[in-house]
């Protein structure tokens, strides 16, 4: 959809195209409302393409005694696994237990037993020291006592956002990226009456009449709605990841460990054939308008942790191929240690303006439900619950049958039934992987043709994620990518040249392995 095609009145406008905005949009459309979603940059540009990709119950909540929160997150994890097979996939964890620091074996056993109980089935396991050494290649053997294993799940976060948005669009919703919410209009009673939005490409402004604005702008929430909670403000906290070639570790599960310096949980996890190390938790004082980036200090912290846990694996920052950082919107009163701040979501109401921020990827639907309940008196008609759509598209539909089962599942998970019907129309030759990545050329072409691409970085960093996995962000492939995607984008040669240069600049500045000169 183009900016010029939008209607001038909606039941609700959702601001922010991250997981929370996408979740509210999806839920609201399913409940029969006329809804517009606007995103100032690209869909999933914010934190929702920069998470650790875990769909999890949150063991840390359990440690804080928040059983209900953990229970609902575990339930959401199970729901997402069933609803989006091929996109949300099971993931195993293993955590070494030492006798000189970190949680004891007994405390881990208790925590994981409760976790399993909440999931309704045993999902954890205990390993002897010898088994731990086998499961965690290169693990520190000094003071190693044993290990524990448990199950959670993993998702391509940006693709989940995109799937929710496109699914809602198929059901009548309207969504625009590169469209910024500028300001809210109110009537004499102070109630929301309209939202002004701007097309970033042309600068055109339009007033959209609506009684409900859902502000799901994450770390930007206070720009539309200053915190109504006295003394509490959004504290942007950055979490950073380093990405390595997968063959350096041959991971088949997440290695979860406590950083020896501050006992924060750190993960080394497999994703799309690569290995990702993260995260940090530091105050984010970089420009909020540009992509966040990983500092050398954070990279050193992560490498110190990894080298401590896997001392016999010869790995250094020189092996890193790319990096990615995200910003947590945490509501904070006093500055506690960053990792002790609450991650729970909040909902603020102000006469038709509903703000939702915080929380986690996993529980986006619970947040969406809270947001719609808060908006209820300003929405037309009766708010009704939608029964969960039982379709499991991945299992039901025989699609793209001449490719491997895993590639089939990948496509169905990421694009759903309708997306796959479109994908099937492309030339067979495009169903091959892009270099050593798990992404297929056909995904790139489909993204270019159907997925609202404004910039090359939208395509290479969020529609497919090859910018994170290829050496130098895939710079050597850019001419080939141009040749493959040219038929599907209305870009002339000049626009392609501008976009290629812009992509290289963005990748070097924000996604390349951390270097001192980026911070200057
Ligand atoms: C490092 C890190 C790791 C994480 N790992 C996990 C994990 O493994 N599992 C998990 O469940 N959770 C995880 N989380 C939490 C989760 O990623 C976030 O809670 C979630 O992505 C927040 O989504 P959001 O939609 O609120 O914000 P965002 O994704 O940031 O989206 C907000 C959007 O609003 C847009 N916007 C801002 N202002 C405007 C405006 N005026 N007009 C229009 N649009 C606007 C922005 O461009 C942005 O795209 C992690 C978070 C971080 C930082």
XYZ file of C-alpha atoms and ligand atoms in Angstrom:
573
model
C 0.000 0.000 0.000
C 1.166 3.553 -0.742
C 0.837 6.665 1.371
C -1.540 8.177 -1.189
C -3.915 5.182 -0.917
C -4.744 5.482 2.764
C -8.226 6.273 3.947
C -8.669 9.344 6.100
C -10.528 7.623 8.959
C -9.860 4.497 11.023
C -11.206 2.957 14.245
C -7.644 2.890 15.568
C -4.164 3.845 14.450
C -1.217 1.856 15.778
C 2.070 3.754 15.917
C 5.205 1.593 15.735
C 5.935 -1.413 13.538
C 7.851 -3.522 16.045
C 6.484 -6.715 17.605
C 4.159 -4.858 19.956
C 2.667 -2.617 17.273
C 2.394 -5.590 14.908
C 0.753 -7.669 17.662
C -1.841 -4.985 18.481
C -2.496 -4.429 14.757
C -2.982 -8.148 14.147
C -5.295 -8.608 17.140
C -7.349 -5.493 16.368
C -7.852 -6.464 12.713
C -8.844 -9.991 13.735
C -11.446 -8.497 16.052
C -12.993 -6.687 13.127
C -11.700 -3.130 13.566
C -10.537 -0.836 10.769
C -6.920 -0.246 11.664
C -3.921 1.596 10.245
C -0.350 0.895 11.390
C 2.389 3.460 10.788
C 6.114 2.868 11.252
C 8.578 5.772 11.060
C 11.410 3.668 9.638
C 11.213 0.120 8.377
C 8.947 -2.558 9.869
C 10.939 -4.170 12.720
C 13.668 -1.545 12.402
C 13.706 -1.062 16.192
C 14.394 -3.566 18.957
C 12.231 -6.218 17.317
C 14.894 -7.182 14.773
C 17.661 -6.941 17.366
C 16.544 -9.305 20.139
C 18.173 -12.579 21.164
C 15.412 -14.361 19.175
C 14.300 -16.470 22.133
C 10.695 -17.331 22.666
C 10.903 -18.154 26.311
C 9.109 -18.364 29.604
C 11.799 -16.337 31.288
C 13.660 -18.240 33.954
C 14.783 -14.894 35.366
C 11.140 -14.074 36.268
C 10.950 -17.305 38.181
C 13.990 -16.307 40.171
C 12.137 -13.116 41.095
C 9.127 -15.183 42.262
C 6.920 -14.046 39.340
C 5.191 -17.369 38.754
C 2.142 -16.036 36.906
C 4.278 -14.075 34.489
C 6.424 -17.131 33.786
C 3.350 -19.306 33.402
C 1.738 -17.007 30.853
C 5.015 -16.673 28.940
C 5.418 -20.462 28.832
C 1.840 -20.731 27.554
C 2.581 -18.145 24.852
C 5.725 -20.032 23.858
C 3.689 -23.212 23.362
C 1.014 -21.320 21.416
C 3.583 -19.734 19.101
C 5.288 -23.077 18.474
C 1.948 -24.495 17.313
C 0.791 -21.442 15.395
C 3.987 -20.692 13.480
C 5.900 -23.925 12.867
C 8.965 -23.281 10.729
C 9.219 -19.742 12.119
C 9.078 -20.487 15.843
C 11.131 -23.606 16.433
C 12.148 -25.594 19.526
C 15.529 -24.737 20.998
C 17.578 -26.646 23.554
C 19.679 -24.992 26.242
C 22.572 -26.283 28.298
C 24.049 -24.505 31.285
C 27.288 -25.568 32.989
C 27.205 -25.617 36.792
C 30.379 -24.687 38.706
C 31.150 -24.941 42.393
C 32.969 -21.619 42.680
C 30.401 -19.228 41.207
C 26.932 -19.004 39.724
C 23.777 -20.892 40.736
C 24.254 -24.233 42.439
C 23.058 -27.485 40.934
C 20.337 -27.728 43.606
C 18.962 -24.251 42.956
C 18.963 -24.846 39.189
C 17.122 -28.135 39.700
C 14.442 -26.456 41.797
C 14.015 -23.586 39.322
C 13.824 -25.887 36.324
C 11.406 -28.271 38.045
C 9.032 -25.343 38.589
C 9.610 -24.274 34.959
C 8.686 -27.764 33.765
C 5.665 -27.799 36.071
C 4.433 -24.549 34.554
C 4.886 -26.012 31.060
C 2.871 -29.086 32.072
C 5.628 -31.546 31.161
C 9.205 -32.314 32.161
C 11.381 -30.107 30.014
C 14.698 -30.248 31.840
C 17.529 -32.658 32.311
C 20.582 -33.047 34.500
C 24.033 -33.950 33.156
C 27.044 -35.359 34.969
C 30.384 -33.596 34.646
C 31.487 -36.064 31.965
C 28.266 -35.521 30.019
C 28.623 -31.749 30.419
C 32.100 -31.905 28.880
C 30.675 -33.777 25.903
C 27.679 -31.477 25.470
C 29.639 -28.228 25.803
C 32.685 -28.517 23.600
C 35.688 -26.726 25.125
C 33.959 -25.988 28.447
C 36.037 -24.910 31.486
C 36.643 -28.114 33.426
C 38.101 -26.522 36.531
C 35.376 -26.331 39.210
C 32.844 -27.781 36.754
C 30.324 -29.890 38.665
C 27.673 -30.780 36.120
C 25.252 -29.145 33.713
C 21.529 -28.723 33.297
C 19.562 -28.752 30.086
C 16.130 -27.324 29.280
C 13.891 -26.413 26.368
C 12.594 -23.114 25.018
C 12.103 -21.854 21.469
C 13.600 -19.537 18.857
C 12.236 -17.179 16.218
C 13.410 -14.878 13.455
C 12.110 -11.796 15.270
C 11.837 -9.491 12.230
C 10.043 -12.164 10.223
C 7.527 -12.702 13.032
C 6.774 -8.961 12.962
C 6.411 -9.042 9.172
C 4.229 -12.132 9.250
C 1.827 -10.509 11.739
C 1.683 -7.302 9.711
C 1.113 -8.990 6.346
C -1.424 -11.417 7.804
C -3.386 -8.472 9.211
C -3.141 -6.638 5.870
C -4.633 -9.658 4.113
C -7.552 -9.384 6.516
C -8.198 -5.721 5.742
C -5.663 -3.807 7.852
C -3.482 -1.092 6.316
C 0.209 -0.684 7.161
C 2.790 1.836 6.016
C 6.496 1.885 6.731
C 8.559 5.089 6.524
C 5.517 6.964 7.829
C 5.929 8.896 11.052
C 3.296 9.830 13.629
C 3.812 13.549 14.188
C 1.204 14.585 16.720
C -2.168 13.825 18.204
C -5.250 16.062 17.870
C -7.834 16.168 20.659
C -11.424 17.448 20.899
C -12.757 19.875 23.513
C -13.101 17.076 26.057
C -9.461 16.264 25.605
C -10.215 13.001 23.797
C -8.163 11.832 20.834
C -9.796 12.931 17.567
C -7.022 12.532 14.963
C -3.386 11.687 14.330
C -1.111 13.589 11.963
C 1.222 11.404 9.979
C 4.034 12.193 7.584
C 5.338 10.290 4.576
C 9.110 10.305 5.146
C 9.940 10.093 1.427
C 7.883 13.081 0.251
C 7.351 15.003 3.493
C 3.580 14.943 2.820
C 1.392 15.339 5.904
C -2.056 13.835 6.379
C -4.559 14.018 9.229
C -6.167 10.668 10.018
C -9.410 10.821 11.976
C -9.494 8.269 14.771
C -10.612 8.005 18.379
C -7.854 5.579 19.336
C -4.104 5.881 18.949
C -2.052 2.968 20.237
C 1.452 4.152 20.880
C 3.722 1.098 20.524
C 6.938 2.967 19.861
C 9.083 1.093 22.401
C 11.990 3.208 23.554
C 10.386 6.247 21.826
C 7.118 5.983 23.773
C 7.590 9.209 25.723
C 7.865 11.324 22.571
C 4.116 10.781 22.003
C 3.065 10.286 25.617
C 5.179 11.628 28.487
C 5.188 9.185 31.392
C 2.155 9.691 33.666
C 3.950 7.834 36.471
C 5.598 10.354 38.728
C 9.346 10.013 38.633
C 9.270 7.057 36.222
C 10.757 7.463 32.772
C 11.917 5.256 29.950
C 15.507 4.272 30.472
C 16.885 2.997 27.161
C 19.227 0.088 27.865
C 21.336 -1.381 25.089
C 21.861 -5.096 24.642
C 24.540 -6.160 22.171
C 25.355 -9.289 20.200
C 28.437 -10.499 18.333
C 27.941 -12.845 15.377
C 30.430 -15.603 14.448
C 30.548 -18.201 11.672
C 28.673 -21.239 12.954
C 31.451 -23.703 12.090
C 33.660 -22.233 14.826
C 31.460 -23.814 17.476
C 29.187 -26.417 15.806
C 26.436 -25.535 18.245
C 23.289 -27.631 18.360
C 21.939 -25.817 21.417
C 22.311 -22.631 23.382
C 25.156 -22.485 25.871
C 23.826 -20.378 28.711
C 26.212 -19.169 31.394
C 26.710 -16.548 34.068
C 29.265 -13.922 33.184
C 32.051 -14.329 35.762
C 32.395 -10.567 36.154
C 28.868 -9.651 37.226
C 26.868 -12.906 37.228
C 24.590 -11.704 34.424
C 23.197 -14.407 32.119
C 24.979 -14.550 28.759
C 24.136 -16.854 25.832
C 26.005 -18.344 22.927
C 23.278 -19.494 20.582
C 22.944 -21.029 17.123
C 20.853 -19.102 14.614
C 20.574 -19.535 10.870
C 23.881 -21.385 10.690
C 25.777 -18.775 12.686
C 26.664 -18.473 16.378
C 25.575 -15.409 18.323
C 26.999 -14.208 21.610
C 24.994 -11.804 23.754
C 23.995 -9.733 25.474
C 25.042 -6.713 27.434
C 22.838 -4.353 29.448
C 24.171 -0.801 29.412
C 22.692 2.696 29.321
C 22.138 3.663 25.695
C 23.571 7.103 25.129
C 23.956 6.821 21.338
C 21.754 8.797 18.917
C 18.261 7.249 19.123
C 17.489 8.134 15.505
C 20.211 5.943 14.033
C 20.829 2.199 14.365
C 22.405 1.316 17.708
C 25.861 -0.268 17.547
C 28.039 -2.481 19.723
C 30.941 -0.731 21.451
C 34.407 -2.190 21.913
C 33.860 -2.218 25.675
C 30.747 -4.388 25.284
C 32.545 -6.655 22.810
C 35.438 -7.111 25.268
C 32.990 -7.913 28.065
C 31.267 -10.575 25.945
C 34.563 -12.068 24.745
C 35.909 -12.194 28.325
C 32.833 -14.181 29.378
C 33.090 -16.560 26.441
C 36.817 -17.138 26.831
C 36.317 -17.875 30.516
C 33.632 -20.508 29.865
C 35.192 -22.044 26.740
C 38.912 -21.556 27.475
C 40.140 -24.199 25.064
C 38.376 -22.821 22.019
C 40.682 -20.530 20.154
C 38.400 -17.612 19.437
C 38.793 -13.867 19.467
C 37.049 -10.729 18.289
C 38.926 -11.159 14.985
C 36.605 -14.092 14.239
C 33.487 -11.951 14.578
C 31.725 -11.331 11.233
C 29.129 -8.811 12.292
C 27.339 -7.348 15.287
C 23.877 -6.117 16.218
C 22.564 -4.129 19.163
C 19.048 -3.387 20.394
C 17.529 -1.014 22.915
C 15.270 -2.188 25.736
C 12.624 0.304 26.763
C 12.713 -0.111 30.517
C 10.544 2.001 32.798
C 12.710 3.167 35.639
C 12.485 5.436 38.644
C 15.820 5.231 40.285
C 18.798 3.989 38.412
C 19.251 0.458 39.650
C 21.904 -1.770 38.152
C 20.687 -2.070 34.550
C 20.122 -5.813 34.658
C 17.933 -5.491 37.781
C 15.374 -3.180 36.148
C 11.925 -4.733 35.547
C 11.208 -5.927 31.988
C 7.446 -6.084 32.386
C 5.239 -4.158 30.012
C 3.201 -1.143 31.067
C -0.044 0.290 29.694
C -0.859 4.000 30.031
C -4.278 5.433 29.161
C -5.084 9.008 28.249
C -8.518 9.509 26.677
C -8.023 7.388 23.602
C -4.230 7.445 23.604
C -3.016 4.068 24.812
C 0.697 3.582 25.300
C 2.223 0.126 25.613
C 5.912 -0.311 26.170
C 8.395 -2.742 27.704
C 7.753 -6.463 27.924
C 9.287 -9.016 25.640
C 8.865 -10.465 22.227
C 7.402 -13.720 23.536
C 4.384 -12.149 25.207
C 3.378 -9.678 22.497
C -0.144 -11.077 22.287
C -0.791 -10.559 25.997
C 0.352 -6.967 25.631
C -1.902 -6.535 22.573
C -4.846 -7.848 24.541
C -4.139 -5.413 27.388
C -3.848 -2.535 24.903
C -7.202 -3.327 23.277
C -8.906 -3.696 26.647
C -7.537 -0.285 27.621
C -8.888 1.184 24.351
C -12.280 -0.513 24.703
C -14.452 2.493 25.558
C -13.169 4.400 22.508
C -13.543 1.559 20.011
C -16.839 1.014 18.210
C -19.152 -1.870 19.154
C -18.400 -4.741 21.456
C -14.846 -5.889 21.934
C -14.898 -9.606 21.307
C -12.205 -12.178 21.755
C -11.099 -13.987 18.670
C -10.659 -17.702 19.061
C -7.119 -18.657 18.162
C -7.051 -19.594 14.501
C -6.450 -23.282 14.585
C -4.866 -23.513 11.159
C -1.366 -24.784 11.168
C -0.526 -23.749 7.692
C 2.825 -25.449 7.697
C 1.264 -28.828 8.209
C -1.864 -28.403 6.140
C -0.622 -27.157 2.851
C 1.540 -28.931 0.403
C 3.527 -26.136 -1.040
C 6.870 -25.719 -2.794
C 7.060 -29.495 -2.935
C 10.202 -29.807 -4.990
C 12.468 -28.353 -2.297
C 13.827 -29.883 0.906
C 11.450 -30.321 3.831
C 13.394 -27.890 5.984
C 13.322 -25.221 3.260
C 9.584 -25.847 2.844
C 9.011 -25.383 6.571
C 11.174 -22.287 6.557
C 9.111 -20.703 3.757
C 5.758 -21.628 5.249
C 6.814 -20.318 8.648
C 8.103 -17.035 7.325
C 5.574 -16.265 4.600
C 2.441 -18.234 5.477
C 0.200 -19.857 2.929
C -0.484 -16.790 0.789
C 3.173 -15.758 0.714
C 4.156 -19.288 -0.320
C 1.620 -19.310 -3.122
C 3.375 -16.208 -4.461
C 6.806 -17.712 -3.877
C 5.885 -20.810 -5.881
C 5.512 -18.649 -8.971
C 9.235 -17.774 -9.127
C 11.742 -19.594 -11.293
C 12.920 -22.917 -9.851
C 16.539 -21.780 -10.084
C 15.883 -19.212 -7.353
C 15.188 -21.922 -4.771
C 18.865 -22.212 -3.898
C 20.643 -20.809 -0.858
C 22.452 -17.486 -0.963
C 26.084 -18.541 -0.461
C 26.398 -20.546 2.773
C 23.336 -18.947 4.430
C 19.950 -20.569 4.993
C 18.194 -17.783 3.047
C 17.094 -18.567 -0.495
C 17.439 -16.286 -3.510
C 13.706 -16.571 -3.973
C 13.163 -14.915 -0.574
C 15.193 -11.946 -1.702
C 13.212 -11.604 -4.943
C 9.901 -12.047 -3.150
C 10.962 -9.455 -0.547
C 11.895 -7.027 -3.303
C 8.609 -7.505 -5.131
C 6.085 -7.773 -2.324
C 7.476 -6.553 0.992
C 7.477 -2.735 0.996
C 11.189 -2.236 0.410
C 12.322 1.391 0.497
C 16.030 0.795 1.019
C 18.493 -1.979 0.317
C 19.124 -2.331 4.054
C 15.391 -3.229 4.528
C 15.943 -6.141 2.184
C 19.329 -7.395 3.419
C 18.942 -6.827 7.150
C 15.268 -7.510 7.862
C 13.376 -9.278 4.986
C 16.273 -11.708 4.810
C 19.109 -11.393 7.297
C 22.067 -12.135 5.034
C 23.696 -8.802 5.913
C 24.413 -10.364 9.321
C 25.854 -13.644 8.047
C 27.936 -12.878 4.962
C 31.497 -11.545 5.186
C 31.463 -7.731 5.032
C 27.650 -7.829 5.048
C 27.603 -9.371 1.559
C 29.212 -6.357 -0.094
C 30.834 -8.526 -2.771
C 27.369 -9.830 -3.743
C 25.677 -6.468 -4.177
C 25.972 -6.413 -7.980
C 24.521 -9.917 -8.196
C 21.727 -8.917 -5.813
C 21.007 -5.912 -8.033
C 20.819 -8.122 -11.108
C 18.514 -10.634 -9.373
C 16.179 -8.081 -7.792
C 16.096 -5.443 -10.532
C 13.035 -6.939 -12.252
C 11.092 -6.751 -8.991
C 11.863 -3.202 -7.832
C 11.150 -0.022 -9.749
C 14.659 1.323 -9.049
C 16.766 2.733 -11.875
C 20.561 2.354 -11.980
C 21.121 5.633 -10.141
C 18.852 4.590 -7.248
C 20.644 1.211 -7.093
C 24.005 2.980 -6.845
C 22.778 5.266 -4.090
C 21.271 2.334 -2.210
C 24.383 0.176 -2.492
C 26.564 3.007 -1.163
C 24.084 3.738 1.649
C 23.939 0.058 2.624
C 27.730 -0.243 2.794
C 27.841 2.854 4.997
C 25.104 1.590 7.331
C 26.686 -1.860 7.571
C 30.171 -0.512 8.294
C 28.951 1.927 10.888
C 26.397 -0.159 12.771
C 26.701 -3.860 11.925
C 30.375 -4.545 11.278
C 32.477 -6.188 14.016
C 33.087 -3.629 16.787
C 36.083 -1.406 16.196
C 37.415 1.589 18.051
C 37.150 3.904 15.041
C 33.333 3.485 14.901
C 32.980 5.201 18.239
C 34.944 8.311 17.543
C 19.275 -7.036 23.253
C 17.852 -7.491 23.481
C 17.568 -8.834 23.486
C 16.250 -9.254 23.675
N 15.979 -10.576 23.616
C 14.723 -11.020 23.760
C 14.443 -12.393 23.621
O 15.324 -13.208 23.350
N 13.160 -12.790 23.784
C 12.144 -11.922 24.062
O 11.009 -12.366 24.227
N 12.388 -10.588 24.184
C 13.643 -10.122 24.019
N 13.918 -8.780 24.099
C 12.817 -7.862 24.299
C 12.094 -7.560 22.986
O 12.989 -7.579 21.906
C 11.425 -6.201 23.075
O 10.595 -6.160 24.208
C 10.551 -5.931 21.863
O 11.257 -6.129 20.653
C 10.033 -4.492 21.916
O 9.180 -4.310 20.823
P 8.438 -2.948 20.562
O 7.508 -3.190 19.449
O 7.852 -2.420 21.829
O 9.588 -1.910 20.182
P 10.394 -1.748 18.822
O 10.672 -3.021 18.178
O 11.568 -0.883 19.148
O 9.407 -0.965 17.874
C 9.072 0.387 18.059
C 8.974 1.014 16.685
O 8.356 2.286 16.794
C 8.867 3.093 15.748
N 8.571 4.496 16.033
C 9.128 5.297 16.968
N 8.580 6.527 16.924
C 7.651 6.511 15.929
C 6.749 7.479 15.402
N 6.672 8.734 15.881
N 5.945 7.119 14.356
C 5.986 5.865 13.847
N 6.822 4.910 14.330
C 7.635 5.223 15.357
C 10.360 2.759 15.752
O 10.980 3.092 14.530
C 10.345 1.264 16.030
O 10.451 0.470 14.853
C 15.220 -8.325 23.909
C 15.522 -6.955 23.920
C 16.834 -6.539 23.689
C 17.146 -5.081 23.673
